[in-house]
GROMACS .gro file of C-alpha atoms in nm:
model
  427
    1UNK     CA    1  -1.281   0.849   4.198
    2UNK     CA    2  -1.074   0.804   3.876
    3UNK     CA    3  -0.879   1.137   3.775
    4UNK     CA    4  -0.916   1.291   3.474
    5UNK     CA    5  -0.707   1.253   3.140
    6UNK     CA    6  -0.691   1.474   2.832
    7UNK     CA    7  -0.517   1.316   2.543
    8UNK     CA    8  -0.384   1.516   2.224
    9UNK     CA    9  -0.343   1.290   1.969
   10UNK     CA   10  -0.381   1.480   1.684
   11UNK     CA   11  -0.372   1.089   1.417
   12UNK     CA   12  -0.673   0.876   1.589
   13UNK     CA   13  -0.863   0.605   1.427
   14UNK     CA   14  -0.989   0.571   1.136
   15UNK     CA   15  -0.641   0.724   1.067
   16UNK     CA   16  -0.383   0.488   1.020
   17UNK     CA   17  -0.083   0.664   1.139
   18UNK     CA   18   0.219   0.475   1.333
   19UNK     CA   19   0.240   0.749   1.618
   20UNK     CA   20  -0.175   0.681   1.729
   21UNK     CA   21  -0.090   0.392   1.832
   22UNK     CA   22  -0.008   0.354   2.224
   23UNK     CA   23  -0.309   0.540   2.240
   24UNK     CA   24  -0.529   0.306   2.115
   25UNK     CA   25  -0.360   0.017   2.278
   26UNK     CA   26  -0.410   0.191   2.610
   27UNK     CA   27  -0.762   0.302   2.539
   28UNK     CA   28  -0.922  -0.025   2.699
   29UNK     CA   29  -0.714  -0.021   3.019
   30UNK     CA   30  -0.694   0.330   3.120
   31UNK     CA   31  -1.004   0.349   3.356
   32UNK     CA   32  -0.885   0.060   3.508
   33UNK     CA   33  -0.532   0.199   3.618
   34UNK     CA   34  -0.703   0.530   3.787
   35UNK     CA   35  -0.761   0.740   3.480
   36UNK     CA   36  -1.072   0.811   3.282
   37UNK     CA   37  -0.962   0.972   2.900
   38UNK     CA   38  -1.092   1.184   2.698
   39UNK     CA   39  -0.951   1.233   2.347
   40UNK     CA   40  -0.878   1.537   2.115
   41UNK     CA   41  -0.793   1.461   1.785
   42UNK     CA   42  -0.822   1.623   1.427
   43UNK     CA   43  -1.093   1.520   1.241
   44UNK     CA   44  -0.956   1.244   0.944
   45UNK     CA   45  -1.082   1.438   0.695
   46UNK     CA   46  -0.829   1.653   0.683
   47UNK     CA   47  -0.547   1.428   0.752
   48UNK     CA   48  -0.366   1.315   0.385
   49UNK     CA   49  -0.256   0.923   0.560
   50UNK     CA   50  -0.454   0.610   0.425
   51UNK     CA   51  -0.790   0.537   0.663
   52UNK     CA   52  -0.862   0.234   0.799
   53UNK     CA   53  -1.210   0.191   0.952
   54UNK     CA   54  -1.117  -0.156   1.079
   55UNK     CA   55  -0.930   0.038   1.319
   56UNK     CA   56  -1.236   0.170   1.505
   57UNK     CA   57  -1.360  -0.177   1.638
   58UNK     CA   58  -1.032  -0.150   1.922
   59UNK     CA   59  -1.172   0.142   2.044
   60UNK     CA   60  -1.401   0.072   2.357
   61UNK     CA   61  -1.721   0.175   2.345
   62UNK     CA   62  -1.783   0.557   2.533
   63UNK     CA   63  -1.450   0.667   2.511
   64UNK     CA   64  -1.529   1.063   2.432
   65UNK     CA   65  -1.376   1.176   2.150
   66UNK     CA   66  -1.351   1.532   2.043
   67UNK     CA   67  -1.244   1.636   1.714
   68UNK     CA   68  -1.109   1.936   1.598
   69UNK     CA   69  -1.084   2.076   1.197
   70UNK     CA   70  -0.735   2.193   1.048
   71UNK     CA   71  -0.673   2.489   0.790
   72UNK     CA   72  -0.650   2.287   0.372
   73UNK     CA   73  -0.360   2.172   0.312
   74UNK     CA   74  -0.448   2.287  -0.084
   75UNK     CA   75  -0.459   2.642   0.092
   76UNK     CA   76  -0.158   2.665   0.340
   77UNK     CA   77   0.075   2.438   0.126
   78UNK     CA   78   0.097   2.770  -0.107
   79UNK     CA   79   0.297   2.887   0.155
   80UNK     CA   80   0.527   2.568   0.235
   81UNK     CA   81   0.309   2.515   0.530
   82UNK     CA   82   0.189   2.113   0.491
   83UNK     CA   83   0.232   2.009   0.838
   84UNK     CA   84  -0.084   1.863   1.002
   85UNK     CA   85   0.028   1.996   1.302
   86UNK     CA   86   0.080   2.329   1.212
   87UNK     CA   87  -0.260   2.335   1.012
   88UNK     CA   88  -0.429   2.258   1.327
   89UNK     CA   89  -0.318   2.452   1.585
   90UNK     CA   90  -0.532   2.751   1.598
   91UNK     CA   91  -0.813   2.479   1.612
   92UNK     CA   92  -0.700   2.241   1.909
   93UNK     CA   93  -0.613   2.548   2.104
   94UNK     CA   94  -0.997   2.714   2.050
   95UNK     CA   95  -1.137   2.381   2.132
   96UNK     CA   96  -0.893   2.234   2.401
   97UNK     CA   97  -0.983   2.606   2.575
   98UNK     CA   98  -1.271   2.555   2.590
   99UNK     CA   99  -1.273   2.192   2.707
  100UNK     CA  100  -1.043   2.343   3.018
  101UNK     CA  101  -1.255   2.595   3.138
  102UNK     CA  102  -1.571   2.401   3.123
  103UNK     CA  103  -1.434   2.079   3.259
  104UNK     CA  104  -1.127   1.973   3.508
  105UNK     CA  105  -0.887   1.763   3.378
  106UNK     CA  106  -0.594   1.639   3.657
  107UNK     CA  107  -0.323   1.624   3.365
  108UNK     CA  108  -0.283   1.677   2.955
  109UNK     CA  109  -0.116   1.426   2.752
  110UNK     CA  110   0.049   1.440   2.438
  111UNK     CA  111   0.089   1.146   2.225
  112UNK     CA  112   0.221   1.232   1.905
  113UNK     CA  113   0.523   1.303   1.659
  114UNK     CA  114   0.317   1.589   1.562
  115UNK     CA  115   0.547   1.781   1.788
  116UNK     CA  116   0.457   2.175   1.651
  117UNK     CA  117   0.117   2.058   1.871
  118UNK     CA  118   0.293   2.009   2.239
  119UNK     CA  119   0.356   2.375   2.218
  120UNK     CA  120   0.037   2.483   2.332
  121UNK     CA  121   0.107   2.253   2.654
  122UNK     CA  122   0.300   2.557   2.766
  123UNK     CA  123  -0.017   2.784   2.695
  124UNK     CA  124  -0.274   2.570   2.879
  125UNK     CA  125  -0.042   2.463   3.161
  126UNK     CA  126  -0.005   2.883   3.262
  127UNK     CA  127  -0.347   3.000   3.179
  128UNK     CA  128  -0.524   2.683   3.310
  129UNK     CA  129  -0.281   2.556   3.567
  130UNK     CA  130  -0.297   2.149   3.408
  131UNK     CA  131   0.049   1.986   3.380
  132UNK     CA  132   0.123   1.811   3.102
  133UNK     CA  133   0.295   1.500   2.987
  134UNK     CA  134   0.470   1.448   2.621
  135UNK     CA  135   0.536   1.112   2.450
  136UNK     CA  136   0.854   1.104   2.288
  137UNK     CA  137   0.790   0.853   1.977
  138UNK     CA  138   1.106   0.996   1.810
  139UNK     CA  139   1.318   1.247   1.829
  140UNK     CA  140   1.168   1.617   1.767
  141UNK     CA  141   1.485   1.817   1.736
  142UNK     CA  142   1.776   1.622   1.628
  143UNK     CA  143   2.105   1.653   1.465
  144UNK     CA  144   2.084   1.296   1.273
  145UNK     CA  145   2.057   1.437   0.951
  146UNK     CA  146   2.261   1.763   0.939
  147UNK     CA  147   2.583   1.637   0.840
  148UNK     CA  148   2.399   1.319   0.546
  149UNK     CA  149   2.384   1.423   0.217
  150UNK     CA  150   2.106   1.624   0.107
  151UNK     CA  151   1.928   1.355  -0.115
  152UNK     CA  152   1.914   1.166   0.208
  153UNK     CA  153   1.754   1.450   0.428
  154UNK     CA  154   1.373   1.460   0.458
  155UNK     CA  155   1.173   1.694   0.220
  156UNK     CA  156   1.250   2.058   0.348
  157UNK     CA  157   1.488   1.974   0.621
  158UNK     CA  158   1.697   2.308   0.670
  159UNK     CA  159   1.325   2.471   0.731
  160UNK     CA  160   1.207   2.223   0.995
  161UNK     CA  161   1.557   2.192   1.161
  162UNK     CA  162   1.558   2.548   1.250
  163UNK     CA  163   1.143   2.516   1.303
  164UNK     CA  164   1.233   2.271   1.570
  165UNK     CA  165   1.485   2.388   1.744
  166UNK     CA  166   1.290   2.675   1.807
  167UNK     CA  167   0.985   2.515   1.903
  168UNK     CA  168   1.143   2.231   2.171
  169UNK     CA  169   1.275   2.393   2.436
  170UNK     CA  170   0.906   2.582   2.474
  171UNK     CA  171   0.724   2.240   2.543
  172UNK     CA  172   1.026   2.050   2.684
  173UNK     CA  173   1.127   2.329   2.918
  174UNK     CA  174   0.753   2.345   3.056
  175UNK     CA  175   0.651   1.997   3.053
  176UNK     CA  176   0.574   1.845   3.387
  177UNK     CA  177   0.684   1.475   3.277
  178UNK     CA  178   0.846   1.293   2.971
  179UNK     CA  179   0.756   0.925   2.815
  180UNK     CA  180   0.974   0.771   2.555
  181UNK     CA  181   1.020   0.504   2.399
  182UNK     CA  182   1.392   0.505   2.414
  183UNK     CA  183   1.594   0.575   2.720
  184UNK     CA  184   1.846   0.790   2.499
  185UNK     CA  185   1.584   1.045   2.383
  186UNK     CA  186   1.500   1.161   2.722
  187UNK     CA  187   1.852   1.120   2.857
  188UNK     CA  188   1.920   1.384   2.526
  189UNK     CA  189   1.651   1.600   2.667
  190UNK     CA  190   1.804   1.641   3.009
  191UNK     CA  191   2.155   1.737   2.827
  192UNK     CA  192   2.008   1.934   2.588
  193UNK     CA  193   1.808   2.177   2.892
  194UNK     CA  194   1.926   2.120   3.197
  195UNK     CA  195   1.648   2.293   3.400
  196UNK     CA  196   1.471   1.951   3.310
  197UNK     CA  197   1.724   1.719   3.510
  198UNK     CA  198   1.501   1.661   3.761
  199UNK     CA  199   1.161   1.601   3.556
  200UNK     CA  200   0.968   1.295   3.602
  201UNK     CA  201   1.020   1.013   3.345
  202UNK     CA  202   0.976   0.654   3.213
  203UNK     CA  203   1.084   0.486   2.963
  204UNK     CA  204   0.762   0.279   2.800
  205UNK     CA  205   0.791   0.077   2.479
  206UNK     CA  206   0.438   0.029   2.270
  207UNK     CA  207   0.269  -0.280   2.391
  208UNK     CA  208   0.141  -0.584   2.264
  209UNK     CA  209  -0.237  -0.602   2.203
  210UNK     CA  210  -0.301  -0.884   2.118
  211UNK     CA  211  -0.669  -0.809   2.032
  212UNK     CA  212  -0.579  -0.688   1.686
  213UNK     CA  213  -0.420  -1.025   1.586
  214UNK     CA  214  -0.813  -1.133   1.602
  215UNK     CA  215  -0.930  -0.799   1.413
  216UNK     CA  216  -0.717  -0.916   1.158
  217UNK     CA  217  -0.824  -1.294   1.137
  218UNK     CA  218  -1.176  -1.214   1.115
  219UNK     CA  219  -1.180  -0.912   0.856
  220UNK     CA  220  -0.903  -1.137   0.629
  221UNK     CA  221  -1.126  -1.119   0.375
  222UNK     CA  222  -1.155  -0.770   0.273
  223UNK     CA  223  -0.781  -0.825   0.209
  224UNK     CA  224  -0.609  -0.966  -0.125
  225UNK     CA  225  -0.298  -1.143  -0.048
  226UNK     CA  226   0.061  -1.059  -0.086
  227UNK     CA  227   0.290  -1.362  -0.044
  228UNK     CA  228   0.322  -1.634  -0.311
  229UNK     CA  229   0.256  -1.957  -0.150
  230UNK     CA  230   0.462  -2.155  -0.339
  231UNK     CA  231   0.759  -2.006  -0.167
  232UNK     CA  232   0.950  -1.992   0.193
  233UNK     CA  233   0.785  -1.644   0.250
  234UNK     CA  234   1.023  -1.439   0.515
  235UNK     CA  235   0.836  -1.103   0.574
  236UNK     CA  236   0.906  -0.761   0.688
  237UNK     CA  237   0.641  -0.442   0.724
  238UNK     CA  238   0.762  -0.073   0.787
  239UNK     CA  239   0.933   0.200   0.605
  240UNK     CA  240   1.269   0.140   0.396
  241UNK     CA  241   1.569   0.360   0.377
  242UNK     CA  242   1.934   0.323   0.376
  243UNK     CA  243   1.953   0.380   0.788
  244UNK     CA  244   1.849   0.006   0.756
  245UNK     CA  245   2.081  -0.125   0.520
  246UNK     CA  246   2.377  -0.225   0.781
  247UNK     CA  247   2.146  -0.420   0.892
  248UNK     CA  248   1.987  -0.551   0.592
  249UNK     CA  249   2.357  -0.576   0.437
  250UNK     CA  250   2.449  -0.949   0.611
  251UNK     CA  251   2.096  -1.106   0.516
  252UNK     CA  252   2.179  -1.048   0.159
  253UNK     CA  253   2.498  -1.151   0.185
  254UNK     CA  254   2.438  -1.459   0.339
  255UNK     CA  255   2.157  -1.557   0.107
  256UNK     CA  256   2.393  -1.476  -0.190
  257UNK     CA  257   2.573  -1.721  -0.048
  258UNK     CA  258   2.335  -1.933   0.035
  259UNK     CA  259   2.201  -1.916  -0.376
  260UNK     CA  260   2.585  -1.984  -0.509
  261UNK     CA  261   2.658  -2.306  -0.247
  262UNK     CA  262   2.282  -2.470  -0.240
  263UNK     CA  263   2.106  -2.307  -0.547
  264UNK     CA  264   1.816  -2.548  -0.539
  265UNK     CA  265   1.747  -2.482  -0.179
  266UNK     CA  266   1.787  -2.130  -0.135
  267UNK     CA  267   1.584  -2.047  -0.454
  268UNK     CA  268   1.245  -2.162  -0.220
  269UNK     CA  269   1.302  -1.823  -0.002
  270UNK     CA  270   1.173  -1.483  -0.070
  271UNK     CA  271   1.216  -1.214   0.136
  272UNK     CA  272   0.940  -0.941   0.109
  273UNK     CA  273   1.032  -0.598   0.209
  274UNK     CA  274   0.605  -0.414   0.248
  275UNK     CA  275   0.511  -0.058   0.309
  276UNK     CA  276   0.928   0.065   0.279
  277UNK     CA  277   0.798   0.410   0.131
  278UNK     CA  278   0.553   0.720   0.338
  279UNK     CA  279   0.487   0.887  -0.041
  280UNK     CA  280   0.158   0.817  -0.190
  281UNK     CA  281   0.063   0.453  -0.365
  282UNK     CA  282   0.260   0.467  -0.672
  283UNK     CA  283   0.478   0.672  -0.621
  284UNK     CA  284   0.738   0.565  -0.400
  285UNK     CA  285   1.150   0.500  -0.485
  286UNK     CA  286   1.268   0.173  -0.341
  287UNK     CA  287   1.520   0.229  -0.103
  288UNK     CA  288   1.621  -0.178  -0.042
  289UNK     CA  289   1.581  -0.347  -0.411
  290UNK     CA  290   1.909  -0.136  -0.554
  291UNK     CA  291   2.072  -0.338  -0.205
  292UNK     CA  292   1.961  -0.673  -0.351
  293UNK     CA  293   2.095  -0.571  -0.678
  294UNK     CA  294   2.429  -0.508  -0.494
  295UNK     CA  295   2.469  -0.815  -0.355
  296UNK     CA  296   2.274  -1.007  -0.700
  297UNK     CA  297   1.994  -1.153  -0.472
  298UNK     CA  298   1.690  -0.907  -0.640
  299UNK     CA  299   1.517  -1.233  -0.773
  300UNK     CA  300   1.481  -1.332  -0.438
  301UNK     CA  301   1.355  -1.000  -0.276
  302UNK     CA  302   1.009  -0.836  -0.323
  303UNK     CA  303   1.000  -0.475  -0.228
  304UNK     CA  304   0.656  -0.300  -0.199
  305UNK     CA  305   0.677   0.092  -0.139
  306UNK     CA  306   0.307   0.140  -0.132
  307UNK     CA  307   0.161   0.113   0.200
  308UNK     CA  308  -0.055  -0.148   0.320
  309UNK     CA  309  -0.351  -0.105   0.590
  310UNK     CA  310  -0.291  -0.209   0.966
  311UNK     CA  311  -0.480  -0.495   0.943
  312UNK     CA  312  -0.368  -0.587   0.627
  313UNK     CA  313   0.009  -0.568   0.767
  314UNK     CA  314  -0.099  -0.814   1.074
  315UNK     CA  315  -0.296  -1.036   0.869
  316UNK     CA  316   0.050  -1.060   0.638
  317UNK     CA  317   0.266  -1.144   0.941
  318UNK     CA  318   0.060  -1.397   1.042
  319UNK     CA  319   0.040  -1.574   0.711
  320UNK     CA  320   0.447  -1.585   0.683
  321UNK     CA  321   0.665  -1.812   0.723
  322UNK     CA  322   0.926  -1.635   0.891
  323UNK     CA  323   0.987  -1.243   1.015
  324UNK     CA  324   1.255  -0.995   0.968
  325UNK     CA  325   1.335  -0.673   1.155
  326UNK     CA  326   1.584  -0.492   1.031
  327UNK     CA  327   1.698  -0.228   1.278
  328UNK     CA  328   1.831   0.149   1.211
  329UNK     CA  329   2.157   0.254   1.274
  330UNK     CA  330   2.094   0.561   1.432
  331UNK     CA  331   2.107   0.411   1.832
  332UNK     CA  332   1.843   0.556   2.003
  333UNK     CA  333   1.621   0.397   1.775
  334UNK     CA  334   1.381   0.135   1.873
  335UNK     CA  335   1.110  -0.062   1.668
  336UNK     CA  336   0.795  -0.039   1.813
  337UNK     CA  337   0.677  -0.281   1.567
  338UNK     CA  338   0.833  -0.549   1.765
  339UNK     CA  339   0.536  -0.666   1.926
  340UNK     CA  340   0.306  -0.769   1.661
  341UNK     CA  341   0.586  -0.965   1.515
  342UNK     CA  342   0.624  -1.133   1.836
  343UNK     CA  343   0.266  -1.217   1.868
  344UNK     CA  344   0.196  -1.413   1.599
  345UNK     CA  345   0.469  -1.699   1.698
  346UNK     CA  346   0.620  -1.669   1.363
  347UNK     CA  347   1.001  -1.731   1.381
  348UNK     CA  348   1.247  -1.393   1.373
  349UNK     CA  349   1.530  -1.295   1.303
  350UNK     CA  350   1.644  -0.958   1.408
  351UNK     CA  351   1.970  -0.730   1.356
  352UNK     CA  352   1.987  -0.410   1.542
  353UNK     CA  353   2.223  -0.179   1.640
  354UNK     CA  354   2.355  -0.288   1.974
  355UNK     CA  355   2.237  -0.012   2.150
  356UNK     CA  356   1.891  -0.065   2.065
  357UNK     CA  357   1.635  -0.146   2.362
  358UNK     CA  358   1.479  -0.355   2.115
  359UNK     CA  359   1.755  -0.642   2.146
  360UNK     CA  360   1.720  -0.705   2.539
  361UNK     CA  361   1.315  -0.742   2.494
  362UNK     CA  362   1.323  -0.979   2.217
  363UNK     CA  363   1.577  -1.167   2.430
  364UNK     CA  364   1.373  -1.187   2.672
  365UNK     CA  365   1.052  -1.286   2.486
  366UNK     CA  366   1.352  -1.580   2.404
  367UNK     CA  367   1.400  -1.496   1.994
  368UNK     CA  368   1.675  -1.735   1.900
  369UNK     CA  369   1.803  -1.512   1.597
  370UNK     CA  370   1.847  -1.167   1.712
  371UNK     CA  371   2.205  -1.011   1.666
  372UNK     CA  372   2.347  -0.669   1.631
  373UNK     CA  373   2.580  -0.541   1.356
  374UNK     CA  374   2.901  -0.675   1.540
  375UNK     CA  375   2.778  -1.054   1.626
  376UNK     CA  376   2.594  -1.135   1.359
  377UNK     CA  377   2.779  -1.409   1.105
  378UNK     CA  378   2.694  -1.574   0.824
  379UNK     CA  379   2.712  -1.933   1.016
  380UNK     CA  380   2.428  -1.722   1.222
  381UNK     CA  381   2.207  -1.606   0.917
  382UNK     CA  382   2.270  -1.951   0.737
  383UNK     CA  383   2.140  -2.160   1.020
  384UNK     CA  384   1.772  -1.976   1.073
  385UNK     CA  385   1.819  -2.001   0.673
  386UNK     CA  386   1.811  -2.354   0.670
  387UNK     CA  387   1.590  -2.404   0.940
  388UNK     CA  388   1.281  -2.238   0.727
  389UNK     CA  389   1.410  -2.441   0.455
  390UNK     CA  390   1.382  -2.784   0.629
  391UNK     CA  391   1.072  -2.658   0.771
  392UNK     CA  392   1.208  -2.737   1.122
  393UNK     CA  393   1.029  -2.453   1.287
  394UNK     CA  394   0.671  -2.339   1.219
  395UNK     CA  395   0.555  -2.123   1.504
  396UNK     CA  396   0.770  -2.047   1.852
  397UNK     CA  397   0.625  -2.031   2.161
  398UNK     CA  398   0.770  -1.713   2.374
  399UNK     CA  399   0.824  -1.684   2.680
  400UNK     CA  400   0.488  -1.570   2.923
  401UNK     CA  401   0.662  -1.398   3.154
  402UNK     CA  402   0.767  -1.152   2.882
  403UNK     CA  403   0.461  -1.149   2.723
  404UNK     CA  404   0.281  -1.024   3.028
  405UNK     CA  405   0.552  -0.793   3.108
  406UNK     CA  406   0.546  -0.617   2.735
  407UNK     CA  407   0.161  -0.637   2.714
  408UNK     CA  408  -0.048  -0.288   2.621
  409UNK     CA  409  -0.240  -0.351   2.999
  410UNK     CA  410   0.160  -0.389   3.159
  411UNK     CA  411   0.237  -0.048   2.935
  412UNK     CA  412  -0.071   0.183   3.037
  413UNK     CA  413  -0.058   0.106   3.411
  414UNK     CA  414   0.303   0.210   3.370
  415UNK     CA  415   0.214   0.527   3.224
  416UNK     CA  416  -0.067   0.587   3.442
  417UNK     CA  417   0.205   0.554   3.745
  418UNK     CA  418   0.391   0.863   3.567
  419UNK     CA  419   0.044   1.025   3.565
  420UNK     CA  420   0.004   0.951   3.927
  421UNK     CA  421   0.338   1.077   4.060
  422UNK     CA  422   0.343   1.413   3.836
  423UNK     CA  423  -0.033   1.487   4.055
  424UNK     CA  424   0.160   1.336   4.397
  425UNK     CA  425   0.454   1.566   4.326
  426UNK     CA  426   0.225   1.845   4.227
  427UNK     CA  427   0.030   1.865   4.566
   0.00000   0.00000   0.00000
């Protein structure tokens, strides 16, 4: 008999939020690895991120789904309280009590970057006796900003520095197992609270589900295109900032270059830069055009701050001609967005930080053009250049072994054996 899984995810389709996402993917494949899921999520209509309904056909049919409200944001934003996390926490702990006591779940797991939520982990866990399990997406309480200048901080940083640091330790300390998707978060945990040396813990990038790819195909028309198809279109999707330009820095360089050496040639590329800003459609600041004016390549780059719908963003990659990823350089970052990009066979090229987990995978998969900030040259950048130009690659076939190893089934079976060594350990 399978065991039974409660999932906090407070974002859930037809939300179209970045940290919903491994559990979707895992959705299809959890019953399968041992565990049958039940989700509790806040009901989209009081969550202020862009809706996309296309989201909703990944979702397998009779997958229980309970929804909880949250407090207007119109109302508690009076009192500098926005969060959606905060809003809803009276809410998911009424209706997750009641879901305890009338129903036994073998383990509670929080999948979010809604952190304020994995609080009440520490609640249920003594007055029920559940364990629970807390997905590290990013960092909750971190230093990474206190020492940047304050137009580079996040809106109302000094309140939720001090919010956090508070809050952490009481789900952290209490938690009965950690996922990440970085090595370094949880290995900052464990320094951070020692009582948690000895916690279960895996390190789990998102997956590859490759059934969205298809979502995407078949829905393309419901979407107006981006890329100008009279040029070499070289694509990236995801939020800007300057975090990413030491990576960003040596592309433009190179294709500055590139312009002044072979004008004729390098005038066929643009590089389109989609979705860089999280503020509301029209009203984002680019973060990467004033880079391309620094280096005198802005006729070549198209920034975008609004964002774009999931779908939309797959159907984009897939109609490119090439991919960038641009990594941050804060080190413990990864970029879960790796995988799509993989699976649509377009070409890459990549620059990370070296300590990224996200070079290592894509090696694997076999990208040609992945470098960190040391290694990368311009000889580098101007040969996958010229490649697109001469139109010598059009898609890449990756290595399977990879593929397999990084797909959403491979990820969910290896959190379900966290799952099932927290409930060994327990008994």
């Amino acid at each position: 008999m399978n065991k039974k899984l409660l999932i906090i995810s407070p974002y859930f389709p037809p939300v179209n939020a970045a940290d919903m996402q491994r559990v979707r993917m895992s959705l299809p494949y959890f019953a399968a690895c041992g565990w049958d899921a039940k989700v509790v999520t806040i009901d989209a209509q009081y969550a202020d991120l862009a809706k996309d309904e296309l989201l909703l056909q990944s979702i397998p049919p009779g997958i229980k789904v309970h929804k909880v409200k949250a407090f207007r944001k119109a109302l508690t934003s009076k009192v500098g309280l926005g969060s959606i996390a905060i809003r809803s926490l009276w809410h998911y702990c009424k209706t997750v009590n009641r879901l305890l006591k009338d129903n036994k779940f073998d383990l509670i797991y929080f999948s979010t970057t809604q952190f304020p939520v994995c609080t009440l982990g520490a609640y249920w866990k003594k007055r029920f006796g559940v364990p629970y399990v807390i997905d590290m997406q990013d960092p909750w309480h971190s230093d990474y900003y206190i020492n940047k200048p304050k137009s580079e901080r996040p809106p109302k940083y000094w309140f939720v520095y001090h919010l956090n640091k508070y809050l952490e330790p009481i789900a952290i300390k209490n938690a009965s197992g950690l996922i990440s998707v970085s090595a370094g978060y949880i290995d900052e945990l464990k320094l951070r609270y020692p009582v948690i040396q000895k916690l279960p813990g895996a390190t789990i990038t998102f997956g590859a589900f490759e059934p969205d790819l298809q979502i995407a195909k078949t829905n393309q028309k419901l979407f107006a295109g981006l890329l100008d198809d009279g040029f070499i279109n070289v694509v990236y999707i995801g939020r800007g900032g300057k975090d990413l330009h030491k990576a960003i820095s040596p592309v433009f360089d190179a294709l500055r270059t590139g312009l002044n050496t072979n004008k004729e040639q390098f005038e066929k590329i643009k590089l389109y830069f989609i979705g860089t800003s999280y503020a509301p459609a029209g009203q984002g600041i680019t973060t990467i055009l004033p880079l391309a004016k620094q280096y005198n390549v802005e006729e070549r780059i198209v920034e975008i701050t609004d964002r774009i719908s999931y779908y939309q963003a797959l159907l984009t990659l897939q109609q490119a001609d090439a991919l960038f990823i641009p990594g941050s350089d804060d080190p413990k970052y990864t970029a879960s967005k790796i995988f799509p990009y993989l699976l649509t066979k377009r070409p890459v090229l990549a620059v990370f930080n070296a300590a990224s987990s996200a070079i290592p995978i894509m090696q694997q998969y076999g990208v040609e053009h992945v470098y960190n900030y040391d290694d990368v040259t311009s000889e580098n950048l101007f040969i996958f250049f010229e490649q697109l130009i001469k139109g010598n690659f059009q898609t890449v076939e990756y290595n399977a072994e990879a593929i397999e190893k990084y797909s959403a089934h491979e990820m969910t079976l290896a959190q379900c054996r966290l799952f099932d060594r927290i409930i060994y350990e327990r008994h």
